[in-house]
Structures are given as structure tokens and as C-alpha cells.
Amino acid sequence: MNLIAKRRRLMPTLQLLSVVALAVLLGWLVVRGLDWGELGKQLYRFPLGLSALALGFFLAGIMLRAWRWHILFVNEQVSLLRLFLVQNAGIGLNNVSPIRVVSEPVQLMLLTRRDGITAGTALATLATEHLIDVLVVGSLLGLGVLLMPELQGFSIQLAGAVILAAISLLVFLIIVRGMEAIPGTGRVPFLRNAITSIKTLQSAPHRLFLSILGTIGHWVLLGLSGWVIAQGLDIDVGVAVVVVLFMGSIFMVSAVPSLPGGAITFEAAVVYTLSLFGVEGETALAFAILMHIIMFAPSTIIALFVLPREGIKVLGRRPHPAATNNEEPQNQ
């Protein structure tokens, strides 16, 4: 028993060391041979106006991402702004957490604790939203491989995303069809609400269609954000290339163990993908760094402001007094 306990305690340390080792290796591959002075000049001289425009496109994109979730609520309503804050608070906490699986649980907790949304409904809409995202990403990545010969070198990662999309759809359908067949599920309120919510969405296909359109629009806006950064660095790539680049890079960050926020792993994926289009060195890394900041900062800042007000400590910050006061009557 002592040996088993020691192994369990040792496992997180070994996992951390493996993540750090992989990050160091990827970082070395990215920065070897770079002219640091030239990289600094490219970052320092990048136009602030283009940075603001790229950030604007990105913010519009994540607002559309929240809308695609909002449209999936049929019988229980929650405001778009609230969903925007909840979604990005979860993502922001995920960015700084060493355990990168906290986003959805945090979003689920905030909705059920503060907004009166049943856990079954929240879970059903979250699952459907992520399913739609995986399907859209897998489809667009597969289309990108077919239409862009340069991406043949990225085919393993892209094929993985397409396979993941197919498996996710199959698993989701099995769960939806099979949950009712399991004895006793109707007696558990959580499962009963989840099944009811999914059935409600199935009876409102127009909402699913609108959510798919919102997902596509979200990625297009992210592509426009990256395209603006590319223009500022004199990188000659189209919006479609940037969309596929981000999808492949984010998939790689989620599939490969990495540091919080996908640090280094994201840069390595972006630099590698740009190399397929002849963009290398300081310019490729400058693009990756600028886009990582734009993609990382908004959700993280939202989390730092929102979560303490919800009674959740972030980076040692104390919960907001209003949140504590609101919880006191519930404990009496």
C-alpha cells in the first residue's frame, strides 16, 4: 500500500517534469538561430493601430462564441453578457491553471450557483456547444488539407482533429440514444434534465443551425484578427490560411501536454505551420507571440475580475466582499 501511495504522489511530479521537458525542447527548436535583436525590433515597431484592430476582431469573435452558446438555451434564459463573462472566466482560469480541465466545471458551477440554471440544462448546452465546435473545426481542417497543398506537412495533426470530430459525434449520439435505456436515469433529476434539454434542442434544429453559423463566424473573426497581425509583419497569407493555422495550433495545444496557457507549445505550432508557407525565423515567432497575447489576455483579465466577485480565488486574490455577503444568508 505504501508503494502504491508513493507512486500516486510521484505521478504529478513526473507529469510536471515531462511537460517542462517538452516545453524546453519545443522552445529550443523554435528559438535556435534567432536574431533576438531583430525579434525585439519587430515586436517594438508593430503598429498599435493594427494591434487594436486585431484585438477588436478577436473580441467580436469571442462574443460570437458566447452567442452560439446563448442560442442553445431554449426554455431557461440567461443574458448574452452573462454567458460571455462566465465562458471567458472559465477559459481565463484554464489559461493560468496547471490543470487544464477546469474551464467547463467552472462555467457549469457559475451558471448553476448564480443564475438559476439547472445543472442538466447547463451541461447539455455545454456539451452541445463543444460538439458543434469540434465538428466545425474538424470539417474546416479537413477542407483546409484538401484545398491547401502546403498543409500536407501538417496532415497528421489535421487528420487527428478530423478523427476526433467523428469520434465525438459518435460518442454524443450513443450517450443521447443510450441514456434513456439505462434503468433509473429518469429518477435522477440531473440526468433527467440533461436528457430533456438535449431532446428540446433536437426539436429546435434552427437553433443548432444558428449555433453552427456562430461557430464558423467565430473562427472567421479569429482568422481576420490573425490576418491583421500578419499584414503588420508583411506576411503574405490569406484569412483562410490563418483560420486553419489557429485551428491546428489550438488542437495541438489541447492534444499535447503543455504549460499553462499553452505557453511555448502554441508558439511552436504556429511557427511550424507558418514554415509550411515559407514564413520562418523572427517574423514567424513575432506573429506567434503577438497572437498568443491577443488570444490569452482578454479571457485571463476577465477571469481576474469576474471570479473573485463570484467567490472564487484567483492567483491568491480574495473573493469580492459582495460575493461573500451574498452567500452568508444561504449558510444560515
Coordinates of C-alpha atoms in Angstrom, one line a residue:
M1 CA 0.0 0.0 0.0
N2 CA 2.8 2.4 0.9
L3 CA 4.4 1.7 -2.5
I4 CA 1.2 2.5 -4.3
A5 CA 0.7 5.7 -2.3
K6 CA 4.3 6.8 -3.2
R7 CA 3.7 6.1 -6.9
R8 CA 0.5 8.2 -6.8
R9 CA 2.3 11.1 -5.1
L10 CA 5.1 10.8 -7.5
M11 CA 2.9 10.8 -10.6
P12 CA 2.0 14.5 -10.6
T13 CA 5.7 15.4 -10.3
L14 CA 6.7 13.2 -13.2
Q15 CA 3.9 14.6 -15.3
L16 CA 5.1 18.2 -14.5
L17 CA 8.7 17.3 -15.4
S18 CA 7.6 15.8 -18.7
V19 CA 5.6 18.9 -19.5
V20 CA 8.5 21.2 -18.7
A21 CA 10.9 18.9 -20.7
L22 CA 8.6 19.0 -23.7
A23 CA 8.3 22.8 -23.4
V24 CA 12.0 23.2 -23.2
L25 CA 12.6 21.0 -26.3
L26 CA 9.9 22.9 -28.3
G27 CA 11.3 26.2 -27.1
W28 CA 14.8 25.3 -28.2
L29 CA 13.5 24.2 -31.6
V30 CA 11.7 27.5 -32.1
V31 CA 14.4 29.9 -30.9
R32 CA 17.6 28.3 -32.2
G33 CA 19.4 30.5 -34.6
L34 CA 17.2 33.5 -34.0
D35 CA 18.4 37.1 -34.0
W36 CA 16.9 38.4 -30.7
G37 CA 17.6 42.0 -31.6
E38 CA 15.6 41.6 -34.8
L39 CA 12.8 39.9 -33.0
G40 CA 12.6 42.7 -30.4
K41 CA 12.6 45.3 -33.2
Q42 CA 9.6 43.6 -35.0
L43 CA 7.6 43.5 -31.7
Y44 CA 8.5 47.0 -30.7
R45 CA 7.7 48.6 -34.1
F46 CA 4.4 46.8 -34.7
P47 CA 1.7 49.5 -35.2
L48 CA -0.5 50.0 -32.2
G49 CA -3.5 50.7 -34.6
L50 CA -3.2 47.3 -36.1
S51 CA -2.9 45.7 -32.6
A52 CA -6.2 47.4 -31.6
L53 CA -7.9 46.3 -34.9
A54 CA -6.8 42.7 -34.4
L55 CA -7.9 42.8 -30.8
G56 CA -11.3 44.2 -31.9
F57 CA -11.8 41.3 -34.3
F58 CA -10.8 38.9 -31.6
L59 CA -13.3 40.4 -29.1
A60 CA -16.0 40.2 -31.7
G61 CA -15.1 36.6 -32.3
I62 CA -15.4 35.6 -28.6
M63 CA -18.6 37.5 -28.3
L64 CA -20.0 35.4 -31.2
R65 CA -18.6 32.3 -29.4
A66 CA -20.8 33.2 -26.4
W67 CA -23.8 33.9 -28.7
R68 CA -23.5 30.4 -30.2
W69 CA -23.9 29.1 -26.6
H70 CA -26.7 31.6 -25.8
I71 CA -28.8 30.4 -28.7
L72 CA -28.8 26.8 -27.3
F73 CA -30.8 27.8 -24.2
V74 CA -34.5 27.2 -25.2
N75 CA -36.6 27.1 -22.0
E76 CA -34.2 28.6 -19.5
Q77 CA -32.8 32.0 -20.4
V78 CA -29.6 33.7 -19.4
S79 CA -28.3 37.0 -20.8
L80 CA -25.7 37.0 -23.6
L81 CA -23.4 39.3 -21.5
R82 CA -23.6 36.9 -18.5
L83 CA -22.7 33.9 -20.7
F84 CA -19.8 36.0 -22.2
L85 CA -18.4 36.6 -18.8
V86 CA -19.0 33.1 -17.5
Q87 CA -17.5 31.5 -20.6
N88 CA -14.4 33.7 -20.6
A89 CA -14.0 33.4 -16.8
G90 CA -13.7 29.6 -17.2
I91 CA -11.3 29.9 -20.1
G92 CA -9.3 32.5 -18.3
L93 CA -8.9 30.3 -15.2
N94 CA -7.9 27.5 -17.5
N95 CA -5.2 29.7 -19.0
V96 CA -3.4 30.1 -15.7
S97 CA -4.2 26.7 -14.2
P98 CA -1.6 23.9 -14.2
I99 CA -4.6 21.5 -14.6
R100 CA -6.1 22.5 -18.0
V101 CA -9.5 20.9 -17.5
V102 CA -11.1 23.5 -15.2
S103 CA -12.9 25.6 -17.8
E104 CA -16.2 23.7 -18.2
P105 CA -16.6 22.8 -14.5
V106 CA -16.2 26.5 -13.6
Q107 CA -18.7 27.6 -16.2
L108 CA -21.1 24.9 -15.0
M109 CA -20.7 26.0 -11.4
L110 CA -21.2 29.7 -12.1
L111 CA -24.4 29.1 -14.1
T112 CA -26.0 26.8 -11.6
R113 CA -25.0 28.7 -8.5
R114 CA -25.8 32.3 -9.6
D115 CA -28.2 32.2 -12.5
G116 CA -30.7 29.5 -11.5
I117 CA -29.9 27.3 -14.5
T118 CA -30.4 23.6 -13.8
A119 CA -27.2 21.5 -13.9
G120 CA -28.7 19.3 -16.5
T121 CA -29.6 22.2 -18.9
A122 CA -26.2 23.8 -18.4
L123 CA -24.4 20.5 -19.0
A124 CA -26.5 19.7 -22.1
T125 CA -25.9 23.1 -23.7
L126 CA -22.1 23.0 -22.9
A127 CA -21.8 19.5 -24.4
T128 CA -23.7 20.5 -27.5
E129 CA -21.7 23.7 -27.9
H130 CA -18.4 21.8 -27.7
L131 CA -19.7 19.1 -30.0
I132 CA -20.6 21.8 -32.6
D133 CA -17.1 23.4 -32.2
V134 CA -15.3 20.0 -32.7
L135 CA -17.4 19.2 -35.8
V136 CA -16.8 22.7 -37.3
V137 CA -13.1 22.6 -36.5
G138 CA -12.7 19.0 -37.9
S139 CA -14.6 19.8 -41.0
L140 CA -12.7 23.1 -41.8
L141 CA -9.4 21.5 -41.1
G142 CA -10.1 18.6 -43.4
L143 CA -11.2 21.0 -46.1
G144 CA -8.0 23.0 -45.5
V145 CA -5.9 20.0 -46.1
L146 CA -7.7 19.2 -49.4
L147 CA -7.5 22.8 -50.7
M148 CA -4.1 23.9 -49.4
P149 CA -1.2 21.7 -50.6
E150 CA 1.2 23.4 -48.2
L151 CA -0.7 21.9 -45.3
Q152 CA 0.2 18.3 -46.3
G153 CA 3.1 18.6 -43.8
F154 CA 0.6 19.3 -41.1
S155 CA -1.7 16.4 -42.2
I156 CA -1.1 14.2 -39.1
Q157 CA -2.4 16.9 -36.7
L158 CA -5.2 17.8 -39.0
A159 CA -6.2 14.2 -39.5
G160 CA -6.2 13.8 -35.7
A161 CA -8.7 16.7 -35.4
V162 CA -11.0 15.2 -38.1
I163 CA -10.9 11.8 -36.4
L164 CA -11.6 13.5 -33.0
A165 CA -14.6 15.2 -34.6
A166 CA -16.0 11.9 -35.9
I167 CA -15.5 10.1 -32.6
S168 CA -17.0 13.0 -30.6
L169 CA -20.2 12.9 -32.7
L170 CA -20.4 9.1 -32.4
V171 CA -20.0 9.2 -28.6
F172 CA -22.5 12.0 -28.3
L173 CA -25.1 10.1 -30.3
I174 CA -24.5 7.0 -28.2
I175 CA -25.0 8.9 -25.0
V176 CA -28.1 10.7 -26.2
R177 CA -29.7 7.5 -27.5
G178 CA -28.5 5.2 -24.8
M179 CA -29.0 7.2 -21.6
E180 CA -32.8 6.6 -21.6
A181 CA -32.2 2.9 -21.9
I182 CA -30.2 2.8 -18.7
P183 CA -32.6 1.9 -15.8
G184 CA -33.1 4.6 -13.2
T185 CA -31.8 7.6 -15.2
G186 CA -35.3 9.1 -15.2
R187 CA -35.2 9.1 -11.4
V188 CA -32.1 11.2 -11.2
P189 CA -33.0 14.9 -11.6
F190 CA -29.6 15.8 -13.1
L191 CA -29.7 13.1 -15.8
R192 CA -33.4 13.7 -16.4
N193 CA -32.9 17.4 -17.0
A194 CA -29.9 16.7 -19.3
I195 CA -31.9 14.3 -21.4
T196 CA -34.9 16.8 -21.6
S197 CA -32.6 19.6 -22.6
I198 CA -31.0 17.6 -25.4
K199 CA -34.4 16.5 -26.7
T200 CA -35.5 20.1 -26.6
L201 CA -32.5 21.1 -28.8
Q202 CA -33.3 18.2 -31.1
S203 CA -36.8 19.7 -31.6
A204 CA -35.3 23.1 -32.4
P205 CA -32.9 22.4 -35.3
H206 CA -32.9 26.0 -36.3
R207 CA -31.0 26.8 -33.0
L208 CA -28.4 24.2 -33.8
F209 CA -28.0 25.6 -37.3
L210 CA -27.6 29.1 -35.9
S211 CA -25.1 27.9 -33.4
I212 CA -23.1 26.2 -36.2
L213 CA -23.1 29.5 -38.1
G214 CA -22.0 31.3 -35.0
T215 CA -19.1 28.9 -34.6
I216 CA -18.0 29.4 -38.2
G217 CA -18.3 33.2 -37.7
H218 CA -16.2 32.9 -34.5
W219 CA -13.3 31.2 -36.4
V220 CA -13.5 33.6 -39.3
L221 CA -13.2 36.6 -37.0
L222 CA -10.2 34.9 -35.3
G223 CA -8.8 34.5 -38.8
L224 CA -9.3 38.2 -39.5
S225 CA -7.6 39.1 -36.3
G226 CA -4.5 37.0 -37.2
W227 CA -4.6 38.3 -40.8
V228 CA -4.3 41.9 -39.5
I229 CA -1.3 40.9 -37.4
A230 CA 0.2 39.1 -40.5
Q231 CA -0.3 42.3 -42.6
G232 CA 1.6 44.3 -40.0
L233 CA 4.5 41.9 -40.2
D234 CA 4.4 41.8 -44.0
I235 CA 3.4 38.1 -44.0
D236 CA 1.6 37.3 -47.2
V237 CA -1.1 34.8 -46.2
G238 CA -4.9 34.8 -46.6
V239 CA -7.6 34.7 -43.9
A240 CA -8.4 31.0 -44.7
V241 CA -4.8 30.1 -44.0
V242 CA -4.8 31.9 -40.7
V243 CA -8.1 30.2 -39.7
V244 CA -6.6 26.7 -40.4
L245 CA -3.4 27.7 -38.7
F246 CA -5.1 28.7 -35.5
M247 CA -7.3 25.6 -35.5
G248 CA -4.4 23.3 -36.0
S249 CA -2.3 25.1 -33.4
I250 CA -5.1 25.1 -30.7
F251 CA -5.8 21.5 -31.4
M252 CA -2.1 20.7 -30.9
V253 CA -2.0 22.7 -27.6
S254 CA -5.1 20.7 -26.4
A255 CA -3.7 17.4 -27.5
V256 CA -0.1 17.7 -26.2
P257 CA 0.7 18.3 -22.5
S258 CA 1.8 21.9 -22.2
L259 CA 2.4 24.7 -19.8
P260 CA -0.5 26.9 -18.6
G261 CA -1.9 29.0 -21.4
G262 CA -0.3 26.7 -24.0
A263 CA 2.9 28.7 -23.5
I264 CA 5.7 27.7 -25.9
T265 CA 3.6 24.9 -27.4
F266 CA 1.3 27.4 -29.1
E267 CA 4.3 29.3 -30.5
A268 CA 5.9 26.1 -31.7
A269 CA 2.8 25.0 -33.5
V270 CA 2.3 28.4 -35.2
V271 CA 5.9 28.7 -36.2
Y272 CA 5.9 25.2 -37.6
T273 CA 2.7 25.8 -39.6
L274 CA 4.0 29.2 -41.0
S275 CA 7.1 27.4 -42.1
L276 CA 5.0 25.4 -44.5
F277 CA 4.1 28.7 -46.2
G278 CA 7.7 29.9 -46.3
V279 CA 7.5 32.2 -43.3
E280 CA 10.2 31.5 -40.8
G281 CA 12.6 32.9 -38.2
E282 CA 11.9 36.1 -36.3
T283 CA 8.8 37.1 -38.3
A284 CA 7.1 33.8 -37.6
L285 CA 7.8 33.9 -33.9
A286 CA 6.8 37.6 -33.7
F287 CA 3.4 36.7 -35.2
A288 CA 3.0 33.8 -32.8
I289 CA 3.8 35.9 -29.8
L290 CA 1.5 38.8 -30.8
M291 CA -1.4 36.4 -31.5
H292 CA -0.8 34.5 -28.3
I293 CA -1.1 37.7 -26.3
I294 CA -4.3 38.7 -28.0
M295 CA -5.8 35.2 -27.5
F296 CA -4.6 34.8 -24.0
A297 CA -5.0 38.3 -22.4
P298 CA -8.8 39.1 -22.7
S299 CA -10.1 35.9 -21.1
T300 CA -7.5 35.9 -18.4
I301 CA -8.3 39.6 -17.5
I302 CA -12.0 38.8 -17.4
A303 CA -11.3 35.8 -15.1
L304 CA -9.3 38.0 -12.7
F305 CA -12.2 40.4 -12.3
V306 CA -15.2 38.1 -12.5
L307 CA -14.1 35.1 -10.4
P308 CA -13.3 36.9 -7.2
R309 CA -16.8 38.5 -7.4
E310 CA -18.2 35.0 -7.7
G311 CA -16.4 33.9 -4.5
I312 CA -13.6 32.1 -6.3
K313 CA -9.9 32.9 -5.5
V314 CA -7.7 33.6 -8.5
L315 CA -3.9 33.9 -8.1
G316 CA -4.4 34.5 -4.4
R317 CA -6.9 37.3 -4.8
R318 CA -9.6 37.4 -2.1
P319 CA -13.2 36.9 -3.1
H320 CA -15.1 40.2 -3.5
P321 CA -17.0 41.2 -0.3
A322 CA -20.3 41.4 -2.2
A323 CA -19.9 37.7 -3.2
T324 CA -19.2 36.7 0.4
N325 CA -22.1 38.7 1.7
N326 CA -24.5 37.2 -0.9
E327 CA -23.5 33.7 0.3
E328 CA -24.0 34.3 4.0
P329 CA -27.8 34.0 4.1
Q330 CA -27.5 30.7 2.3
N331 CA -25.3 29.3 5.0
Q332 CA -27.6 30.2 7.8

